Amino acid sequence: MGFFPEEYFRSTVDYIADVQQHDGAIPWFKDGYLDPWDHVESAMGLTIGRRYDEAKQAYYWLKNNQLPNGSWLAAYKDNKVEDGTRAESNFVAYIATGVWHYYLVTNEIKFLETMWPVVESAIEFVLRLQGDHGQIYWAEDTTLGIREDSLITGCSSIYKSIECALNIATKLEQKVSHWALARTKLANALLTHPDCFDRTWDSKSRF
């Protein structure tokens, strides 16, 4: 548990486990919606709480529900798509952070091997949304295509997720040098191209 005693986290971990559904899905609250980013955050909470079987089931839910293009849609409920209008890039990339976190806690190399195709496909989807200056567009709409605007917070999250994906690749001796280049370009966009990012208050304020 690191610096904190087990009791410090117990009630939170127990709540996450109680909300988790039989197929591994973790909605926001009982009978609520699931989004891929919060689902991974919850799986990480289960991992910290040593609920390893439940955490793995959460990741296997992502494995079982990944679309052929490597993405997940914005929201699900009761094992059905609730919001199928878009796949958000930072949501999709975040699985790499969760999978690497699970490995760091458990040292289960078999889990990394099992999840590698899922992580690889997710990151490849995200990098398809990278713009000319290195920014990553925030979503691909299921009918309108790539939405060519970018968010600083989303891209910052993706930057960390690509780092975790590269760590997984290194551990498994996978060759993905183009990921490192894409991450460098993304860093350059965040540091030197503020013009690439959406700053209009009313356009993305709720995100």
Coordinates of C-alpha atoms in Angstrom, one line a residue:
M1 CA 0.0 0.0 0.0
G2 CA 3.0 2.3 0.0
F3 CA 2.8 5.3 2.4
F4 CA -0.9 4.7 3.4
P5 CA -2.3 1.9 5.6
E6 CA -4.7 -0.5 4.0
E7 CA -7.6 0.8 6.0
Y8 CA -7.1 4.3 4.4
F9 CA -8.3 2.9 1.0
R10 CA -10.6 0.1 2.1
S11 CA -14.0 1.8 1.8
T12 CA -13.2 3.3 -1.6
V13 CA -11.9 0.0 -3.0
D14 CA -14.9 -1.9 -1.6
Y15 CA -17.2 0.7 -3.2
I16 CA -15.6 0.2 -6.6
A17 CA -15.8 -3.5 -6.3
D18 CA -19.4 -3.3 -5.3
V19 CA -20.3 -1.2 -8.3
Q20 CA -18.4 -3.4 -10.7
Q21 CA -20.7 -5.6 -12.9
H22 CA -20.4 -9.3 -13.6
D23 CA -18.8 -8.7 -17.0
G24 CA -16.0 -6.5 -15.5
A25 CA -17.6 -3.2 -16.4
I26 CA -17.2 -0.4 -13.8
P27 CA -19.8 2.4 -14.2
W28 CA -19.7 5.8 -12.5
F29 CA -22.1 4.5 -9.9
K30 CA -24.5 1.6 -9.6
D31 CA -26.8 1.4 -12.7
G32 CA -24.9 4.4 -14.1
Y33 CA -22.9 4.9 -17.3
L34 CA -19.3 3.7 -18.0
D35 CA -16.8 5.7 -19.9
P36 CA -13.4 4.1 -20.8
W37 CA -11.3 6.7 -19.0
D38 CA -13.1 6.5 -15.6
H39 CA -13.3 2.7 -16.0
V40 CA -9.5 2.5 -16.2
E41 CA -9.2 4.9 -13.2
S42 CA -11.4 2.5 -11.2
A43 CA -9.4 -0.5 -12.3
M44 CA -6.3 1.2 -11.0
G45 CA -8.1 1.8 -7.7
L46 CA -8.9 -1.9 -7.5
T47 CA -5.2 -2.7 -8.2
I48 CA -4.1 -0.4 -5.4
G49 CA -6.5 -2.2 -3.1
R50 CA -5.1 -5.6 -4.0
R51 CA -8.3 -6.6 -5.7
Y52 CA -6.3 -8.1 -8.6
D53 CA -8.9 -10.4 -10.0
E54 CA -11.5 -7.7 -10.2
A55 CA -8.9 -5.3 -11.8
K56 CA -8.0 -7.8 -14.4
Q57 CA -11.7 -8.4 -15.2
A58 CA -12.0 -4.6 -15.8
Y59 CA -9.2 -4.7 -18.3
Y60 CA -10.6 -7.8 -19.9
W61 CA -13.9 -5.9 -20.4
L62 CA -11.9 -3.4 -22.4
K63 CA -10.3 -6.2 -24.4
N64 CA -13.7 -7.8 -25.1
N65 CA -15.3 -4.5 -26.1
Q66 CA -12.6 -2.9 -28.2
L67 CA -13.7 -2.0 -31.7
P68 CA -11.9 -3.2 -34.8
N69 CA -10.2 0.2 -35.2
G70 CA -8.7 0.0 -31.7
S71 CA -11.1 2.4 -30.0
W72 CA -14.0 2.4 -27.5
L73 CA -16.9 4.8 -27.7
A74 CA -17.7 7.5 -25.3
A75 CA -20.2 5.7 -23.0
Y76 CA -21.7 2.4 -22.2
K77 CA -24.6 1.2 -20.0
D78 CA -25.7 -2.4 -19.2
N79 CA -23.3 -3.8 -21.8
K80 CA -24.7 -1.7 -24.6
V81 CA -23.3 1.5 -26.2
E82 CA -25.0 4.5 -24.6
D83 CA -23.1 7.2 -26.5
G84 CA -21.9 6.1 -29.9
T85 CA -21.3 9.5 -31.4
R86 CA -17.5 9.6 -30.9
A87 CA -14.3 7.8 -29.7
E88 CA -12.3 10.3 -27.6
S89 CA -8.5 10.0 -28.0
N90 CA -7.5 10.4 -24.4
F91 CA -10.1 7.8 -23.3
V92 CA -8.7 5.4 -25.8
A93 CA -5.0 6.0 -24.9
Y94 CA -5.6 5.6 -21.2
I95 CA -5.6 1.8 -21.2
A96 CA -1.8 1.9 -21.6
T97 CA -1.5 3.8 -18.3
G98 CA -3.8 1.3 -16.5
V99 CA -2.1 -1.8 -17.9
W100 CA 1.4 -0.5 -17.0
H101 CA 0.2 0.5 -13.6
Y102 CA -1.2 -3.0 -13.0
Y103 CA 2.2 -4.5 -14.1
L104 CA 4.2 -2.2 -11.8
V105 CA 2.1 -3.3 -8.8
T106 CA 1.9 -7.0 -9.6
N107 CA 4.9 -7.8 -11.8
E108 CA 2.6 -10.1 -13.8
I109 CA 4.4 -10.3 -17.2
K110 CA 1.7 -12.7 -18.5
F111 CA -0.9 -9.9 -18.1
L112 CA 1.2 -7.5 -20.1
E113 CA 1.5 -10.1 -22.9
T114 CA -2.3 -10.7 -22.9
M115 CA -3.1 -7.0 -23.0
W116 CA -0.4 -6.0 -25.5
P117 CA -2.5 -6.4 -28.7
V118 CA -5.2 -4.2 -27.0
V119 CA -2.7 -1.5 -26.0
E120 CA -1.1 -1.6 -29.4
S121 CA -4.3 -1.2 -31.3
A122 CA -5.5 1.6 -29.0
I123 CA -2.3 3.6 -29.4
E124 CA -2.3 3.1 -33.2
F125 CA -5.9 4.5 -33.3
V126 CA -4.8 7.5 -31.2
L127 CA -1.8 8.3 -33.4
R128 CA -4.1 8.3 -36.5
L129 CA -5.5 11.5 -34.9
Q130 CA -2.2 13.3 -34.7
G131 CA -2.1 16.7 -36.5
D132 CA 0.7 18.3 -38.4
H133 CA 2.2 20.1 -35.4
G134 CA 2.0 17.0 -33.2
Q135 CA -1.3 17.8 -31.4
I136 CA -3.7 15.0 -31.2
Y137 CA -7.3 15.7 -32.1
W138 CA -9.8 15.1 -29.4
A139 CA -12.2 12.6 -31.1
E140 CA -13.3 10.7 -34.1
D141 CA -16.9 11.1 -34.8
T142 CA -18.7 7.9 -35.9
T143 CA -20.4 9.8 -38.8
L144 CA -18.4 13.0 -39.3
G145 CA -14.9 11.6 -39.0
I146 CA -12.0 13.2 -37.1
R147 CA -12.9 16.3 -35.2
E148 CA -9.9 18.6 -35.8
D149 CA -9.6 20.4 -32.6
S150 CA -7.4 19.5 -29.6
L151 CA -7.5 19.9 -25.9
I152 CA -4.5 20.6 -23.6
T153 CA -5.7 18.4 -20.8
G154 CA -6.6 15.5 -23.2
C155 CA -3.2 15.7 -25.0
S156 CA -1.4 15.9 -21.7
S157 CA -3.1 12.7 -20.6
I158 CA -2.2 11.1 -23.9
Y159 CA 1.4 12.1 -23.5
K160 CA 1.6 10.1 -20.3
S161 CA -0.3 7.2 -21.8
I162 CA 2.2 7.0 -24.7
E163 CA 5.0 6.9 -22.2
C164 CA 3.4 3.9 -20.5
A165 CA 2.7 2.2 -23.8
L166 CA 6.4 2.6 -24.7
N167 CA 7.4 1.1 -21.3
I168 CA 5.2 -1.9 -22.1
A169 CA 6.7 -2.2 -25.5
T170 CA 10.2 -2.1 -24.1
K171 CA 9.4 -4.7 -21.5
L172 CA 7.9 -7.0 -24.2
E173 CA 10.7 -6.2 -26.7
Q174 CA 8.2 -4.8 -29.3
K175 CA 9.5 -2.4 -31.9
V176 CA 7.4 0.8 -32.0
S177 CA 9.9 3.6 -32.6
H178 CA 7.2 5.6 -34.3
W179 CA 5.4 5.9 -31.0
A180 CA 8.4 7.6 -29.5
L181 CA 8.6 10.1 -32.4
A182 CA 4.9 10.8 -32.1
R183 CA 5.3 11.5 -28.3
T184 CA 8.1 13.9 -29.0
K185 CA 6.0 15.7 -31.6
L186 CA 3.1 15.9 -29.1
A187 CA 5.4 17.4 -26.4
N188 CA 6.6 20.0 -28.9
A189 CA 3.0 20.9 -29.7
L190 CA 2.1 21.3 -26.0
L191 CA 5.2 23.4 -25.3
T192 CA 5.5 25.6 -28.4
H193 CA 2.2 25.6 -30.3
P194 CA -0.6 26.9 -28.0
D195 CA -2.4 28.0 -31.1
C196 CA -3.1 24.3 -31.8
F197 CA -5.4 23.9 -28.8
D198 CA -9.0 24.9 -28.3
R199 CA -9.3 27.8 -25.9
T200 CA -12.8 28.9 -26.8
W201 CA -14.8 28.8 -23.5
D202 CA -18.2 27.7 -25.0
S203 CA -16.9 25.1 -27.4
K204 CA -15.5 22.5 -25.1
S205 CA -16.1 23.9 -21.6
R206 CA -17.8 20.8 -20.3
F207 CA -14.7 18.7 -21.2

